[in-house]
């Protein structure tokens, strides 16, 4: 025979975790919504590491770059600079970075 008090406690625990789960999922959904809206508006929700400006994603030579709307800094994810210079062999970018004279 099962103890009705145990049953009740188990029920409450389940309800508690169910509610916590739901909250976590809703928070996650809210976050995703924000970043999706930012994407749709053509902006990333990332903050500039140098100032408090907002980084805006733009496409350059098929590579996504982040440009700060405040200080004008350009930020590249790892590998993106290599992608850019590879795509731009002999172009202005590799001349810019490779030029010594
Ligand atoms: Zn900045």
Short mmCIF file of C-alpha atoms and ligand atoms in Angstrom, two decimals:
data_model
loop_
_atom_site.label_atom_id
_atom_site.label_comp_id
_atom_site.label_asym_id
_atom_site.label_seq_id
_atom_site.Cartn_x
_atom_site.Cartn_y
_atom_site.Cartn_z
CA UNK A 1 0.00 0.00 0.00
CA UNK A 2 1.44 3.40 -0.88
CA UNK A 3 1.64 6.24 1.54
CA UNK A 4 -0.71 9.06 0.50
CA UNK A 5 1.66 11.66 2.02
CA UNK A 6 4.53 10.38 -0.13
CA UNK A 7 2.30 10.40 -3.15
CA UNK A 8 1.30 13.96 -2.49
CA UNK A 9 4.90 15.07 -1.94
CA UNK A 10 6.00 13.42 -5.13
CA UNK A 11 3.19 15.17 -6.95
CA UNK A 12 4.28 18.53 -5.60
CA UNK A 13 7.89 17.91 -6.55
CA UNK A 14 6.88 16.99 -10.04
CA UNK A 15 4.76 20.07 -10.29
CA UNK A 16 7.63 22.19 -9.00
CA UNK A 17 10.10 20.83 -11.54
CA UNK A 18 7.54 21.03 -14.28
CA UNK A 19 7.01 24.70 -13.48
CA UNK A 20 10.78 25.36 -13.28
CA UNK A 21 11.25 23.67 -16.63
CA UNK A 22 8.51 25.71 -18.17
CA UNK A 23 10.05 28.91 -16.84
CA UNK A 24 13.46 27.96 -18.19
CA UNK A 25 12.00 27.14 -21.60
CA UNK A 26 10.07 30.38 -21.69
CA UNK A 27 13.17 32.36 -20.76
CA UNK A 28 15.12 30.60 -23.50
CA UNK A 29 12.33 31.31 -25.99
CA UNK A 30 12.37 34.97 -24.98
CA UNK A 31 16.13 35.12 -25.54
CA UNK A 32 15.83 33.44 -28.91
CA UNK A 33 13.08 35.84 -29.88
CA UNK A 34 15.27 38.82 -29.04
CA UNK A 35 18.20 37.56 -31.08
CA UNK A 36 15.91 36.59 -33.96
CA UNK A 37 14.36 40.04 -33.97
CA UNK A 38 17.82 41.58 -33.90
CA UNK A 39 18.83 39.40 -36.82
CA UNK A 40 15.70 40.32 -38.75
CA UNK A 41 16.50 43.97 -38.18
CA UNK A 42 19.99 43.36 -39.54
CA UNK A 43 21.69 43.84 -36.23
CA UNK A 44 23.42 41.46 -33.90
CA UNK A 45 22.81 41.83 -30.20
CA UNK A 46 26.53 41.77 -29.53
CA UNK A 47 28.25 44.58 -27.68
CA UNK A 48 31.47 46.13 -28.87
CA UNK A 49 34.43 44.86 -26.80
CA UNK A 50 36.06 48.30 -27.01
CA UNK A 51 33.20 50.67 -26.20
CA UNK A 52 29.52 50.32 -25.33
CA UNK A 53 28.44 50.47 -28.95
CA UNK A 54 26.46 47.77 -30.71
CA UNK A 55 28.00 45.52 -33.31
CA UNK A 56 26.16 45.38 -36.59
CA UNK A 57 26.72 42.38 -38.82
CA UNK A 58 27.39 43.03 -42.43
CA UNK A 59 28.52 40.84 -45.27
CA UNK A 60 31.83 41.57 -46.93
CA UNK A 61 33.15 39.24 -49.64
CA UNK A 62 30.79 36.48 -48.37
CA UNK A 63 32.24 36.81 -44.88
CA UNK A 64 30.20 38.19 -42.01
CA UNK A 65 31.95 41.00 -40.18
CA UNK A 66 30.80 42.93 -37.11
CA UNK A 67 31.09 46.68 -37.24
CA UNK A 68 30.64 48.89 -34.19
CA UNK A 69 28.12 51.70 -34.68
CA UNK A 70 29.94 53.89 -32.19
CA UNK A 71 33.71 53.61 -32.58
CA UNK A 72 33.65 52.13 -36.07
CA UNK A 73 35.72 49.14 -35.00
CA UNK A 74 35.53 46.05 -37.17
CA UNK A 75 35.51 42.68 -35.45
CA UNK A 76 36.11 39.35 -37.08
CA UNK A 77 35.37 35.93 -35.67
CA UNK A 78 38.21 33.45 -35.61
CA UNK A 79 39.11 32.38 -39.10
CA UNK A 80 37.26 35.21 -40.80
CA UNK A 81 40.38 37.26 -41.43
CA UNK A 82 41.98 34.23 -43.06
CA UNK A 83 38.85 33.75 -45.12
CA UNK A 84 38.94 37.37 -46.21
CA UNK A 85 42.61 37.42 -47.13
CA UNK A 86 42.30 34.08 -48.92
CA UNK A 87 39.39 35.37 -50.97
CA UNK A 88 41.27 38.53 -51.63
CA UNK A 89 44.64 37.21 -52.85
CA UNK A 90 46.28 40.17 -54.51
CA UNK A 91 43.37 42.43 -53.65
CA UNK A 92 43.31 45.51 -51.51
CA UNK A 93 42.94 43.59 -48.25
CA UNK A 94 46.03 41.45 -48.61
CA UNK A 95 47.90 44.46 -49.95
CA UNK A 96 46.72 46.40 -46.91
CA UNK A 97 47.87 43.76 -44.42
CA UNK A 98 50.85 42.50 -46.36
CA UNK A 99 52.21 45.76 -47.70
CA UNK A 100 55.54 46.86 -46.28
CA UNK A 101 56.13 49.69 -48.74
ZN1 LIG B 1 32.97 50.26 -30.36
#
